[in-house]
mmCIF file of C-alpha atoms in Angstrom:
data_model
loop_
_atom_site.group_PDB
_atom_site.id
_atom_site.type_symbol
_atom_site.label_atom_id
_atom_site.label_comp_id
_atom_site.label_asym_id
_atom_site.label_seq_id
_atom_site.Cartn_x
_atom_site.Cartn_y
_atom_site.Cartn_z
ATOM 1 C CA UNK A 1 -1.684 170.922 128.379
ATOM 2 C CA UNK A 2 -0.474 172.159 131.643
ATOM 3 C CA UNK A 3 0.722 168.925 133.355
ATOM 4 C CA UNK A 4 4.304 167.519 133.788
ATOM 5 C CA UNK A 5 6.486 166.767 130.913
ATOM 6 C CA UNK A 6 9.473 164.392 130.435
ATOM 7 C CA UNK A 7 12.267 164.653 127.594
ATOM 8 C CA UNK A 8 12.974 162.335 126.117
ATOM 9 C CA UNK A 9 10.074 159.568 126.637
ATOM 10 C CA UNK A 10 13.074 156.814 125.624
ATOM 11 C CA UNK A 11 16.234 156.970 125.448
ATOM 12 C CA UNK A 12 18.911 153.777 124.277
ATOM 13 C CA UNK A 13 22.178 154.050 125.075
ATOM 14 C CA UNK A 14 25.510 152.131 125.083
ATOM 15 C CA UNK A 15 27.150 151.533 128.487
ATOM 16 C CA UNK A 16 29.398 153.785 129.457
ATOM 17 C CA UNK A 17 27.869 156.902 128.005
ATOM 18 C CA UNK A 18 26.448 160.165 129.713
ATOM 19 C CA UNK A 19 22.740 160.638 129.430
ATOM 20 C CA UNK A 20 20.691 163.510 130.315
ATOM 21 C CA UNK A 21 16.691 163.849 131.031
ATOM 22 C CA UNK A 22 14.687 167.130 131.395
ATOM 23 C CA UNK A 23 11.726 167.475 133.443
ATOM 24 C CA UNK A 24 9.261 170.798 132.878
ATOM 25 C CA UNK A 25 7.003 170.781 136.085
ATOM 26 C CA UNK A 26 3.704 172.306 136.073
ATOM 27 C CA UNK A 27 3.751 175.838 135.860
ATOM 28 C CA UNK A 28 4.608 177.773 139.522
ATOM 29 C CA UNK A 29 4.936 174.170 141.442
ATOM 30 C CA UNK A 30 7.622 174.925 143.530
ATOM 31 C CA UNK A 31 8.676 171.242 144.784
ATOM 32 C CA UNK A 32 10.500 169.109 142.018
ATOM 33 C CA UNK A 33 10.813 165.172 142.183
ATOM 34 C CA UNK A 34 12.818 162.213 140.822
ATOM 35 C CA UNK A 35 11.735 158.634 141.429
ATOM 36 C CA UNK A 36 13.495 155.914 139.541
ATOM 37 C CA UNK A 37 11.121 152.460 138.952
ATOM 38 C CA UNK A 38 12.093 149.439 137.298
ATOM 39 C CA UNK A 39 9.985 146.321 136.409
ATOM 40 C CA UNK A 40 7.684 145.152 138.678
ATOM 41 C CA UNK A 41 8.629 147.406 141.425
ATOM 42 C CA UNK A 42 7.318 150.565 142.692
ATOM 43 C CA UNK A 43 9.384 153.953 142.389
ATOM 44 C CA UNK A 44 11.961 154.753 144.288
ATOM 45 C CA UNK A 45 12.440 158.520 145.479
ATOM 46 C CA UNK A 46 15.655 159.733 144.105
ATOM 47 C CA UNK A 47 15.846 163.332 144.995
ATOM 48 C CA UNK A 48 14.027 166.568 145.280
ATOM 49 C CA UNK A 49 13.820 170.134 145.110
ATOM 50 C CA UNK A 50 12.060 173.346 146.792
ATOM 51 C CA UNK A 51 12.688 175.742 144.002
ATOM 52 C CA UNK A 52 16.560 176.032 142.875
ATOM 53 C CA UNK A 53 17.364 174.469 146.103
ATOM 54 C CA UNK A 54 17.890 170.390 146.337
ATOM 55 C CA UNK A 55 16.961 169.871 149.674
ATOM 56 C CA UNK A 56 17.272 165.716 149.132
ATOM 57 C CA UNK A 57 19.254 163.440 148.087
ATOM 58 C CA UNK A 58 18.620 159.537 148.417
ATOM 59 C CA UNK A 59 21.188 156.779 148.954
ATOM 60 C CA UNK A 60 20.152 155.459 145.660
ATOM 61 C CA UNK A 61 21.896 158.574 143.985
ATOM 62 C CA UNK A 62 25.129 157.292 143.297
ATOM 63 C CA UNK A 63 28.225 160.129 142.544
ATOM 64 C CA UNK A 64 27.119 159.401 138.771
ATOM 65 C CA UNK A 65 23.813 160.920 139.157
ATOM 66 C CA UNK A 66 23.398 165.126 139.105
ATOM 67 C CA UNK A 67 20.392 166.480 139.285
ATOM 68 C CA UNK A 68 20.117 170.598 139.327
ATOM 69 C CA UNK A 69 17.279 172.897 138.868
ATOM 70 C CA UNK A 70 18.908 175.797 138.158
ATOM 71 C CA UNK A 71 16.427 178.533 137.668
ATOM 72 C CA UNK A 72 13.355 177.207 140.041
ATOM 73 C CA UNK A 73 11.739 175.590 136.973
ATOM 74 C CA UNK A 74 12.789 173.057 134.593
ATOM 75 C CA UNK A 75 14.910 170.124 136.135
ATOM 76 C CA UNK A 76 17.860 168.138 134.248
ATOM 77 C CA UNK A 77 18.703 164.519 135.752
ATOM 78 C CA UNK A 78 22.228 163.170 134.199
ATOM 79 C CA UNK A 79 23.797 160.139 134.836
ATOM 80 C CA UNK A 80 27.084 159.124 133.435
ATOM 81 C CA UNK A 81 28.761 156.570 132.814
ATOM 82 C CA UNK A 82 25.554 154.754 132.477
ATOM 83 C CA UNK A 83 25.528 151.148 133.461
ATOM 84 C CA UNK A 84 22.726 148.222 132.647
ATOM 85 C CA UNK A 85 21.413 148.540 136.196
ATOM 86 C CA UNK A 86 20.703 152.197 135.714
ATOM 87 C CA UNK A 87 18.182 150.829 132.690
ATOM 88 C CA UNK A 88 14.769 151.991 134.260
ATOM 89 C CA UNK A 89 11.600 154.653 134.481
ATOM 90 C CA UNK A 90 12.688 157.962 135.356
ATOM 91 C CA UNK A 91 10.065 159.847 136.855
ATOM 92 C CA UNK A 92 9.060 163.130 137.928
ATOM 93 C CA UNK A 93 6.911 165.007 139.903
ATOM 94 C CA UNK A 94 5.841 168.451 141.138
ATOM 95 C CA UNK A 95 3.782 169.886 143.835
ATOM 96 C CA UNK A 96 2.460 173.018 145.028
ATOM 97 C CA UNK A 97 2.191 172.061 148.487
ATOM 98 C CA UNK A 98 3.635 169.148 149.282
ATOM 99 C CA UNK A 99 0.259 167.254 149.323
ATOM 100 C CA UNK A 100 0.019 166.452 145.970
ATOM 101 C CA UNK A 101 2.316 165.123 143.859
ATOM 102 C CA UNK A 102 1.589 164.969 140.091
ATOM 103 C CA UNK A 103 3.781 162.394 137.817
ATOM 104 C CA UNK A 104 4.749 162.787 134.130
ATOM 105 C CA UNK A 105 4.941 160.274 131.813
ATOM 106 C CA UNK A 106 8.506 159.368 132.384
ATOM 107 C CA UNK A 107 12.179 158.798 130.415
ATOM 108 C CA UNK A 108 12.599 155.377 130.118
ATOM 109 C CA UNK A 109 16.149 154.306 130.000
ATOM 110 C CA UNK A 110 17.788 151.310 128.186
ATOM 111 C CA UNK A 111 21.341 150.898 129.078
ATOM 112 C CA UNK A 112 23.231 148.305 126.538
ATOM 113 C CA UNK B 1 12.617 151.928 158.625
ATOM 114 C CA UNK B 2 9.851 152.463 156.206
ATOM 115 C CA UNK B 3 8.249 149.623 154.706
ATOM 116 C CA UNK B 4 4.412 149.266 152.512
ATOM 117 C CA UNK B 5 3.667 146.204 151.782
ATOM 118 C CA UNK B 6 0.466 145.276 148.804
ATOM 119 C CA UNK B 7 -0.804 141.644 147.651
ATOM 120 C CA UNK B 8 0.535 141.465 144.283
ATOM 121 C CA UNK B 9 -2.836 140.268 142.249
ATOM 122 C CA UNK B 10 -6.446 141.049 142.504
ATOM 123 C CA UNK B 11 -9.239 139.948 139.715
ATOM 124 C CA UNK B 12 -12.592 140.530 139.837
ATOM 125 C CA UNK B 13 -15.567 140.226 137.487
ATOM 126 C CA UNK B 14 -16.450 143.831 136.068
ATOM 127 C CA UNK B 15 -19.485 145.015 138.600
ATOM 128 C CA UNK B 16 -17.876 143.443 141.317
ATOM 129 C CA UNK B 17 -16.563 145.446 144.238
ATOM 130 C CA UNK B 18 -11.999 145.191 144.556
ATOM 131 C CA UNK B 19 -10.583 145.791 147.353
ATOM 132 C CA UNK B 20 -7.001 146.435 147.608
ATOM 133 C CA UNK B 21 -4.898 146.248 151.200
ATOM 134 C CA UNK B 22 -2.015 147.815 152.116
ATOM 135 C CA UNK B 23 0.086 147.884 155.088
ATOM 136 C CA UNK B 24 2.967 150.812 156.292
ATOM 137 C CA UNK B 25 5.220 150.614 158.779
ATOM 138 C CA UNK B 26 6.041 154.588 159.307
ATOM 139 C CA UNK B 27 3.468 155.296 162.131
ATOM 140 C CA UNK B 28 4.284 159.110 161.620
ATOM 141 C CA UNK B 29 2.759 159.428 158.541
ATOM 142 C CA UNK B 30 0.264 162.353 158.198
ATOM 143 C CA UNK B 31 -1.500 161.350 155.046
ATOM 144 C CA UNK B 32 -1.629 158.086 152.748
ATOM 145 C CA UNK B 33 -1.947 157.811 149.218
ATOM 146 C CA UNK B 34 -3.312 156.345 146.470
ATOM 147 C CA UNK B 35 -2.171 155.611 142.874
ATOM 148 C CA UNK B 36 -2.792 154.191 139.761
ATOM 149 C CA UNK B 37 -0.640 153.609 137.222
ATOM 150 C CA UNK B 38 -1.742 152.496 133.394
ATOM 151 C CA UNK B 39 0.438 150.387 131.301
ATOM 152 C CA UNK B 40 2.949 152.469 129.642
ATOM 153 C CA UNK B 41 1.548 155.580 131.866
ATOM 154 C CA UNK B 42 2.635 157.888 134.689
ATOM 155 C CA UNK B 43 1.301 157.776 138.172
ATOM 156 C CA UNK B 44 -2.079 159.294 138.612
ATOM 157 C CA UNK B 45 -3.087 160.276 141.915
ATOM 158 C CA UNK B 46 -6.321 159.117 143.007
ATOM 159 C CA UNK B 47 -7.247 160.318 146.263
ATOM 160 C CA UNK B 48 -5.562 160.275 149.971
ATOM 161 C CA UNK B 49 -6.664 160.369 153.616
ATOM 162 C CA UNK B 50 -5.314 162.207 156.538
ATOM 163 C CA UNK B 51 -4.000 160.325 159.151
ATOM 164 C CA UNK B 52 -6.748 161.396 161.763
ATOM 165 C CA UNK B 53 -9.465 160.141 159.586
ATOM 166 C CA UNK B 54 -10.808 156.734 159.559
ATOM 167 C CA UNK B 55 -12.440 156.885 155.847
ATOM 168 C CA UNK B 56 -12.919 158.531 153.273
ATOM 169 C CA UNK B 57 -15.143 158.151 149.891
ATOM 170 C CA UNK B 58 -14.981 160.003 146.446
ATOM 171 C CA UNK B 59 -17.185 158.432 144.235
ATOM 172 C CA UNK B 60 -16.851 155.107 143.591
ATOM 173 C CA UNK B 61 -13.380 154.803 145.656
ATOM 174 C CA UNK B 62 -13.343 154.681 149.516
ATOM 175 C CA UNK B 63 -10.548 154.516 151.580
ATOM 176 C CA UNK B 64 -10.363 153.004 155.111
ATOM 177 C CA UNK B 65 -7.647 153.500 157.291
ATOM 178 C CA UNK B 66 -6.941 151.627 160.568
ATOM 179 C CA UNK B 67 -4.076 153.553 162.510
ATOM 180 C CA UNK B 68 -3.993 150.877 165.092
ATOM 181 C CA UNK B 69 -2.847 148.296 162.736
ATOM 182 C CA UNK B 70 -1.134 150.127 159.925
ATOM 183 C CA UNK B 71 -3.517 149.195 157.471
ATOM 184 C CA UNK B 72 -5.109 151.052 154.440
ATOM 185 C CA UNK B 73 -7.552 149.651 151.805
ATOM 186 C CA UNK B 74 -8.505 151.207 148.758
ATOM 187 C CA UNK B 75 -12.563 149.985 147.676
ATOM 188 C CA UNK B 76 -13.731 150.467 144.175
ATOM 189 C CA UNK B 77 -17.507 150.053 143.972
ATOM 190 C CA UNK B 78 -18.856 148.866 140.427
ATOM 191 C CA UNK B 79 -15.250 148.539 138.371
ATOM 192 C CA UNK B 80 -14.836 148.744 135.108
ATOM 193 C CA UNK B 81 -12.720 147.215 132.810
ATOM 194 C CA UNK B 82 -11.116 150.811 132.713
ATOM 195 C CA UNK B 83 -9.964 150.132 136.291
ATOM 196 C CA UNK B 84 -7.600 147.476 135.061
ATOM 197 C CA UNK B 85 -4.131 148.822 136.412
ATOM 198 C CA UNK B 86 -1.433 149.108 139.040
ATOM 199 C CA UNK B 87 -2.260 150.504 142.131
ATOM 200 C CA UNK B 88 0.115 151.711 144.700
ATOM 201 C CA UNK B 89 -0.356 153.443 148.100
ATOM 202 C CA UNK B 90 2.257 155.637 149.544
ATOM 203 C CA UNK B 91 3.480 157.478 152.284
ATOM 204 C CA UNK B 92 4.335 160.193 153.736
ATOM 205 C CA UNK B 93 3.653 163.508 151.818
ATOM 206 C CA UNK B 94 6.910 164.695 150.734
ATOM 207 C CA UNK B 95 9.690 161.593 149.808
ATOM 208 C CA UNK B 96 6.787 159.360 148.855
ATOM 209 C CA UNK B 97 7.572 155.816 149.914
ATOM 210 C CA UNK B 98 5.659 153.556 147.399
ATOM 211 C CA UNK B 99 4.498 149.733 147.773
ATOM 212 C CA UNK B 100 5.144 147.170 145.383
ATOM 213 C CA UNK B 101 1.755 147.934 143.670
ATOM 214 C CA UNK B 102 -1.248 145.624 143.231
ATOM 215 C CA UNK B 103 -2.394 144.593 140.185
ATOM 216 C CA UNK B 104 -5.693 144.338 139.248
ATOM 217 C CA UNK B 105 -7.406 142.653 136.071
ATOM 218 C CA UNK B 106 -10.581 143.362 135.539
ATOM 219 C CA UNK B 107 -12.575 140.365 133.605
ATOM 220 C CA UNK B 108 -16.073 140.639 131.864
#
């Protein structure tokens, strides 16, 4: 399968740890998203990339979020220090073009 | 600033036609979206209109967009039970700005 994939699918952690998410886009898309959704709501754009280069970054990403794309491909989103409110979807995307953005499946997050 | 704004519920017997509305705010928008999302699922694109076009149709979907009012509906002819989901529009093309989704049920 060539679409989007999304490391871990859950992840449960205590508050006040470090978690970290990995995002494999499909191959040779060179834009990279993060959206964050919680319940009920619809996602949020986080932040994004144009290859290696993060070209956005939204209010929402507080100084405990990183995200990097080191290499043009892959993507890692950590946050630490995690707190309940951070307990959401973590999505990504990837585009060729701009136009169309395809989703993975997401990370969802449980803070305790 | 940007706002999209979606009714929250729509049911409809399966056969039926839905309809779901959406209204933007961000009059610079080139192209609109639309999504639907499964329980459990990602986001799966379903089609999108430029901004200079009034409609647009793709099988059993068709889009209308009225510039003039900031207002974009998504029509599914014949649904299915399979259509049961969440469906959000968006804008613009690169920081998609998403609606609070409709959701619709579809009953036999």
């Amino acid at each position: 399968d060539t679409g989007v994939s999304q490391n871990p699918r859950h992840k449960i952690t205590k508050r006040g740890q470090n978690v970290t998410f990995r995002c494999d886009p499909i191959s040779e898309h060179n834009r990279l998203y993060w959206y964050r959704q919680t319940l009920g709501q619809g996602p949020e754009f986080l932040t994004y990339f144009q290859n290696e280069a993060q070209l956005e970054k939204s209010r929402l990403l507080s100084d405990r979020f990183s995200a990097e794309r080191p290499k043009g491909s892959f993507s890692t989103l950590e946050i630490q220090r995690t707190e309940q409110g951070d307990s959401a979807m973590y999505l990504c995307a990837s585009s060729s073009d701009s136009l169309e953005q395809y989703f993975g499946p997401g990370t969802r997050l449980t803070v305790t | 600033g940007e706002d999209v704004e979606q009714s929250l519920f729509l049911s409809v017997r399966e056969g039926d036609s839905s309809v779901i509305n959406c209204t933007y705010t961000d009059s610079s928008s080139t192209y609109l979206y639309w999504y639907k999302q499964e329980p459990g699922a990602g986001l799966q694109l379903l089609t999108y209109i430029f901004s200079n076009m009034d409609m647009k149709q793709d099988q059993r979907l068709t889009v209308l967009l009225n510039k003039k009012d900031k207002h974009l509906s998504l029509r599914i002819a014949d649904t299915q039970t399979g259509d049961s989901a969440i469906y959000f529009c968006a804008e613009p093309p690169d920081k998609l700005i998403f609606g609070t989704g409709t959701r619709l049920q579809v009953f036999p």
